[in-house]
XYZ file of C-alpha atoms in Angstrom:
430
model
C 152.624 102.530 108.357
C 149.458 101.996 106.448
C 146.270 103.533 107.717
C 144.386 101.252 110.070
C 141.316 99.567 108.691
C 138.208 99.922 110.791
C 135.634 97.556 112.107
C 132.265 99.090 112.751
C 130.545 98.361 116.012
C 126.907 99.302 116.436
C 124.875 99.199 119.641
C 121.373 98.022 118.713
C 118.253 99.059 120.546
C 115.515 98.129 118.110
C 115.971 97.360 114.416
C 114.603 100.200 112.343
C 113.109 98.011 109.622
C 109.334 98.065 109.978
C 107.829 94.700 110.717
C 104.913 93.918 108.420
C 104.320 90.221 109.084
C 101.401 89.526 111.392
C 102.977 86.313 112.666
C 106.521 85.614 113.785
C 108.766 83.870 111.277
C 110.490 82.006 114.077
C 111.128 78.459 115.169
C 108.131 76.956 117.029
C 108.252 76.833 120.800
C 108.621 73.076 120.658
C 111.793 73.264 118.557
C 114.937 71.628 119.907
C 116.929 74.779 119.414
C 116.931 78.203 117.760
C 119.516 77.404 115.093
C 118.659 78.600 111.582
C 120.236 77.428 108.337
C 119.430 79.461 105.183
C 120.680 78.050 101.856
C 120.452 79.437 98.346
C 122.528 80.899 95.561
C 123.394 84.544 95.180
C 120.479 86.781 94.269
C 117.702 84.537 95.618
C 117.062 86.729 98.650
C 118.969 85.199 101.581
C 120.001 88.570 103.007
C 116.485 89.990 102.722
C 115.080 87.000 104.583
C 117.790 87.136 107.214
C 117.024 90.798 107.966
C 113.399 89.943 108.487
C 114.206 87.107 110.818
C 116.529 89.322 112.875
C 113.821 91.972 113.098
C 111.316 89.491 114.428
C 113.759 87.952 116.882
C 114.644 91.416 118.262
C 110.952 92.312 118.605
C 110.254 89.050 120.427
C 113.034 89.421 123.001
C 114.513 92.838 123.756
C 117.318 91.313 125.796
C 118.665 89.240 122.950
C 122.124 90.061 121.656
C 123.044 89.843 118.012
C 126.497 89.410 116.507
C 126.161 90.054 112.801
C 129.183 89.211 110.691
C 128.715 91.692 107.819
C 131.081 90.896 104.967
C 129.633 93.318 102.443
C 128.209 96.182 104.534
C 124.601 95.108 104.004
C 123.239 95.083 107.581
C 123.972 98.589 108.821
C 120.408 99.653 108.276
C 119.255 97.288 111.001
C 121.201 99.203 113.680
C 121.081 102.715 115.095
C 124.032 103.949 117.165
C 127.493 103.842 115.618
C 131.071 103.833 116.805
C 134.264 102.318 115.374
C 136.913 99.813 116.400
C 140.550 100.508 115.560
C 141.809 97.009 116.320
C 142.299 96.070 112.679
C 145.732 96.904 111.320
C 147.237 95.858 107.987
C 144.344 93.563 107.253
C 144.509 91.391 110.371
C 141.932 91.781 113.181
C 144.141 91.230 116.249
C 147.046 93.278 117.467
C 149.004 90.885 119.671
C 151.674 93.439 120.587
C 149.701 96.078 122.434
C 149.367 96.215 126.175
C 146.512 94.191 127.582
C 144.795 97.242 129.116
C 144.451 98.742 125.606
C 142.988 95.678 123.956
C 139.285 95.466 123.055
C 138.972 91.656 123.172
C 139.063 89.099 125.926
C 140.814 86.713 123.521
C 144.001 88.748 123.921
C 144.042 87.690 127.569
C 144.158 84.118 126.396
C 147.002 84.873 124.027
C 148.971 86.931 126.560
C 148.522 84.196 129.178
C 149.919 81.577 126.817
C 152.876 83.823 126.094
C 153.567 84.300 129.853
C 153.421 80.593 130.515
C 155.719 79.783 127.618
C 158.178 82.600 128.270
C 158.395 82.602 132.061
C 162.187 82.312 132.123
C 162.820 84.963 129.492
C 164.414 88.316 130.347
C 163.902 91.753 128.835
C 166.353 91.053 126.011
C 164.676 87.838 124.996
C 161.251 89.460 125.201
C 162.488 92.197 122.879
C 163.650 89.594 120.412
C 160.301 87.823 120.681
C 158.495 91.092 119.941
C 160.634 91.606 116.820
C 160.014 88.016 115.705
C 156.258 88.401 116.122
C 156.329 91.627 114.080
C 158.307 89.888 111.338
C 155.825 86.973 111.231
C 152.915 89.370 111.238
C 154.012 90.840 107.911
C 153.522 87.444 106.249
C 150.216 86.628 107.957
C 148.542 85.784 104.645
C 150.807 82.900 103.626
C 149.153 79.509 103.412
C 151.457 77.754 105.856
C 150.804 80.187 108.669
C 147.083 80.132 107.972
C 147.043 76.315 108.354
C 148.924 76.534 111.631
C 146.538 79.165 113.026
C 143.482 77.221 111.929
C 144.817 74.083 113.498
C 145.530 75.957 116.737
C 142.044 77.440 116.848
C 140.474 74.022 116.275
C 142.210 72.396 119.185
C 140.214 71.971 122.383
C 143.313 72.248 124.641
C 142.764 75.949 125.135
C 139.728 75.309 127.274
C 141.782 74.244 130.294
C 142.814 77.889 130.554
C 139.213 79.181 130.644
C 138.972 79.766 134.446
C 142.333 81.605 134.463
C 141.228 83.784 131.567
C 138.076 84.748 133.425
C 140.013 85.518 136.628
C 142.154 88.062 134.760
C 139.102 90.048 133.738
C 138.909 91.911 137.100
C 142.469 93.219 136.708
C 142.306 94.401 133.122
C 140.342 97.028 131.228
C 138.965 94.720 128.572
C 136.022 95.532 126.338
C 134.143 92.384 125.529
C 131.510 91.848 122.801
C 129.612 89.593 125.151
C 126.240 90.864 126.449
C 125.567 93.437 123.768
C 124.581 93.541 120.103
C 127.403 94.183 117.685
C 127.652 94.636 113.921
C 131.039 93.262 112.887
C 131.653 95.085 109.644
C 134.337 93.118 107.764
C 133.711 94.764 104.413
C 137.161 96.399 104.581
C 138.880 93.234 105.657
C 139.427 91.715 102.231
C 141.763 88.944 103.373
C 139.608 85.823 103.532
C 142.000 84.005 105.858
C 141.815 86.893 108.337
C 138.028 86.930 108.069
C 137.873 83.228 108.909
C 140.200 83.538 111.883
C 138.293 86.529 113.152
C 134.983 84.706 113.002
C 136.210 81.499 114.622
C 137.925 83.443 117.399
C 134.804 85.538 118.054
C 132.467 82.566 118.176
C 134.777 80.642 120.488
C 135.114 83.599 122.850
C 131.368 84.131 123.053
C 130.876 80.461 123.798
C 133.499 80.471 126.550
C 131.981 83.541 128.248
C 128.427 82.152 127.996
C 129.622 78.827 129.447
C 131.029 80.486 132.579
C 128.389 83.190 132.913
C 125.407 82.936 135.215
C 123.095 85.054 133.021
C 120.581 83.728 130.527
C 121.074 86.338 127.790
C 120.304 84.799 124.403
C 123.034 85.378 121.815
C 122.444 85.036 118.062
C 125.463 84.599 115.803
C 124.704 85.620 112.241
C 127.148 84.626 109.522
C 126.915 84.869 105.740
C 129.090 82.711 103.484
C 129.322 80.234 106.316
C 130.490 77.370 104.095
C 133.544 79.436 103.141
C 134.468 81.003 106.505
C 133.746 78.122 108.836
C 135.302 74.811 107.922
C 136.499 73.594 111.338
C 134.281 70.721 112.360
C 135.117 71.119 116.067
C 133.978 74.730 116.095
C 130.603 73.875 114.556
C 130.080 70.906 116.785
C 130.702 73.084 119.806
C 128.230 75.775 118.764
C 125.488 73.594 117.298
C 125.470 70.845 119.905
C 126.595 72.530 123.133
C 125.718 76.166 122.379
C 122.005 75.696 122.939
C 122.682 74.734 126.586
C 124.086 78.227 127.090
C 121.501 80.051 125.026
C 123.744 80.524 122.009
C 121.908 80.359 118.663
C 123.250 80.385 115.123
C 121.842 81.893 111.964
C 124.027 80.595 109.173
C 123.641 81.648 105.539
C 125.397 79.714 102.788
C 125.276 79.037 99.081
C 126.042 75.306 99.131
C 125.683 72.191 101.260
C 129.431 72.040 101.994
C 128.836 72.531 105.728
C 129.743 70.384 108.739
C 127.286 67.603 109.354
C 126.519 68.924 112.821
C 125.101 72.111 111.304
C 122.772 70.249 108.918
C 121.512 67.839 111.579
C 121.054 70.303 114.429
C 119.397 73.271 112.752
C 115.814 73.257 113.973
C 114.688 75.608 111.191
C 116.044 75.067 107.692
C 115.149 77.548 104.900
C 115.953 76.346 101.427
C 115.815 78.363 98.248
C 115.301 76.492 94.936
C 118.992 75.992 94.140
C 119.630 74.393 97.525
C 116.471 72.285 97.404
C 117.225 70.930 93.958
C 120.771 69.985 95.068
C 119.702 67.868 98.033
C 119.644 64.443 96.294
C 123.081 65.056 94.688
C 125.201 66.879 97.251
C 124.060 65.478 100.588
C 122.536 62.368 102.114
C 118.877 62.478 102.996
C 119.656 60.822 106.332
C 120.763 64.295 107.423
C 117.043 65.192 107.428
C 115.691 62.214 109.294
C 114.654 64.483 112.180
C 112.463 66.584 109.921
C 108.798 65.978 109.226
C 107.108 67.047 105.982
C 108.250 70.622 105.422
C 105.498 73.219 105.351
C 105.643 76.475 103.485
C 105.343 79.465 105.789
C 106.893 82.496 104.106
C 105.858 84.506 101.038
C 109.156 85.506 99.426
C 107.809 88.566 97.598
C 107.023 90.650 100.652
C 107.640 88.727 103.811
C 103.979 87.878 104.452
C 102.725 84.445 105.457
C 100.811 82.272 103.032
C 99.935 79.568 105.557
C 100.024 79.136 109.305
C 100.260 75.363 109.345
C 102.806 74.103 111.845
C 104.445 70.759 111.447
C 103.844 68.227 114.203
C 107.584 67.512 114.230
C 109.808 69.734 116.341
C 112.054 70.562 113.393
C 110.963 72.177 110.162
C 112.448 72.611 106.728
C 110.935 75.190 104.406
C 111.482 75.739 100.699
C 111.121 79.244 99.269
C 110.757 78.851 95.518
C 111.035 82.464 94.421
C 113.476 85.368 94.664
C 112.431 87.527 97.583
C 112.223 90.787 95.608
C 109.691 89.699 93.038
C 105.927 89.039 93.156
C 104.802 85.504 92.533
C 101.747 83.295 92.588
C 101.113 80.939 95.452
C 100.894 77.448 94.034
C 102.154 74.442 95.954
C 104.127 71.743 94.184
C 105.066 68.724 96.297
C 108.094 66.688 95.370
C 109.270 63.523 96.936
C 112.826 62.290 97.124
C 113.651 58.769 98.282
C 116.874 57.279 99.541
C 115.394 53.825 100.359
C 114.590 54.488 103.972
C 113.868 58.187 104.464
C 111.549 60.410 102.495
C 111.911 64.178 102.192
C 108.820 65.940 100.911
C 109.493 69.502 99.871
C 106.754 72.095 99.630
C 107.522 74.641 96.961
C 106.007 77.876 95.719
C 106.012 78.330 91.982
C 107.302 81.609 90.609
C 105.278 83.743 88.239
C 106.946 87.118 87.670
C 105.152 89.623 85.422
C 106.842 92.201 83.245
C 107.860 94.348 86.180
C 111.353 95.794 86.528
C 111.032 97.153 90.070
C 110.343 95.040 93.201
C 107.144 95.544 95.140
C 107.346 97.703 98.299
C 104.364 96.078 99.933
C 102.158 93.251 98.670
C 99.341 91.725 100.695
C 98.999 88.061 99.894
C 96.131 87.149 102.224
C 93.391 85.799 99.980
C 90.547 86.664 102.341
C 91.601 90.333 102.688
C 92.849 91.009 99.180
C 90.029 93.369 98.229
C 90.156 95.188 101.585
C 93.866 95.907 101.375
C 94.085 96.563 97.632
C 94.365 100.338 98.211
C 97.478 99.896 100.334
C 99.444 98.035 97.733
C 102.262 99.992 96.087
C 104.175 98.776 93.074
C 105.629 100.103 89.879
C 103.808 97.457 87.854
C 100.408 98.252 86.364
C 97.563 97.312 88.744
C 95.881 94.948 86.336
C 99.023 92.855 85.932
C 99.968 91.746 89.431
C 97.694 93.277 91.998
C 94.317 92.496 90.529
C 92.362 90.393 92.987
C 91.946 87.577 90.470
C 95.637 87.479 89.583
C 96.551 86.895 93.227
C 94.524 83.672 93.274
C 95.333 82.309 89.805
C 97.626 83.053 86.848
C 96.413 85.323 84.057
C 94.299 83.663 81.372
C 96.743 84.417 78.562
C 99.789 82.978 80.278
C 97.819 80.008 81.616
C 96.389 78.974 78.227
C 99.638 79.717 76.426
C 101.512 77.391 78.763
C 98.749 74.775 78.501
C 98.782 74.760 74.677
C 102.552 74.750 74.549
C 102.715 71.707 76.798
C 100.044 69.977 74.682
C 101.880 70.677 71.388
C 105.153 69.381 72.863
C 103.430 66.256 74.054
C 101.855 65.615 70.642
C 105.211 66.101 68.901
C 106.892 63.726 71.343
C 104.255 61.011 70.891
C 104.368 61.426 67.127
C 108.122 61.040 67.110
C 107.931 57.884 69.146
C 105.283 56.419 66.810
C 107.347 57.273 63.748
C 110.427 55.566 65.169
C 108.415 52.497 66.115
C 106.833 52.237 62.640
C 110.205 52.629 60.936
C 111.654 49.782 63.022
C 108.715 47.516 62.157
C 109.073 48.314 58.441
C 112.779 47.578 58.499
């Protein structure tokens, strides 16, 4: 038998990343919920931004529990204590055939209970045949037909009538649940995308069920990258985004495209859009999805995690555009763009990028204009000081680049006007 693949579980006390922002990068107290949606293409800094948000959330509430679905092994630095799970075998996260007392998940109680109900009249011989049949099916777990059946089963709401029975079984079984503690779910060794999707959906459903029947008020944050690929079941998202907030369940979803359930786009109180996602809004989604959002305000400096402004929108929900990769210095210059759909208007506040000839990202950059001179000695970067960190360059672009761009635009305009005049004259002559 192949060696078992491991899932990494980490008990978090306090994230070890140092918090540098003076203000929390969190949803305002008046927000409808604590759901976050972060959109942008690969390389724009979604993971860097997510780590900072998690750090601030943990610092704000020490009782909060985080479930980080780590697909590429990028979040281990946020956690301290380590141990491993051995529940992943042959690329699939659940072992249905072990005894219940050895299982690490409450969801196995659900599965075992269903088996007992369906097989009440079966004897030892039939149960042995059933075990062999399950083993045979398990070998072909990656085929498309079985994946569709499992996804359909997980999307059905009929399983919720068993919820009280599942919870009653907890007292009689030694079951280790992820509920009530922070866990890093390292799926970097689980290459099968179907298995990843089933794992995530099952985990989120189980946390929701336990929070629904629990009397505690522990906030749970579910963090998922590549959400548009792993979560496609509309019922699962509706459940988490619409009902989850009643039970203190919050989602932080990171995706590269707008191909997400409508409930996610409409019920995320804080939406963080990188340039690729912002530019795709008029084409890939209807602006009515944003009718609950007021004019977005820029709050976050992508180069180092510092705030540029502290303006808070009067509306409960906010959408923010980050117009620069998070690992590069840039100039703070607002560009407002309006998009119309006839009834609703979405006004995006962007930050223009101006990256100097620097190959290494800044470790720490202070972008507060009033305190630039005072903190200039604390700035560390591999770029030359007179390129990026000069006090004047923080407030305005360098003279050379500014005038070069200005003259280039002027020349292009003159050429364009001249071409138009020439065409007009030629038509008149003809």
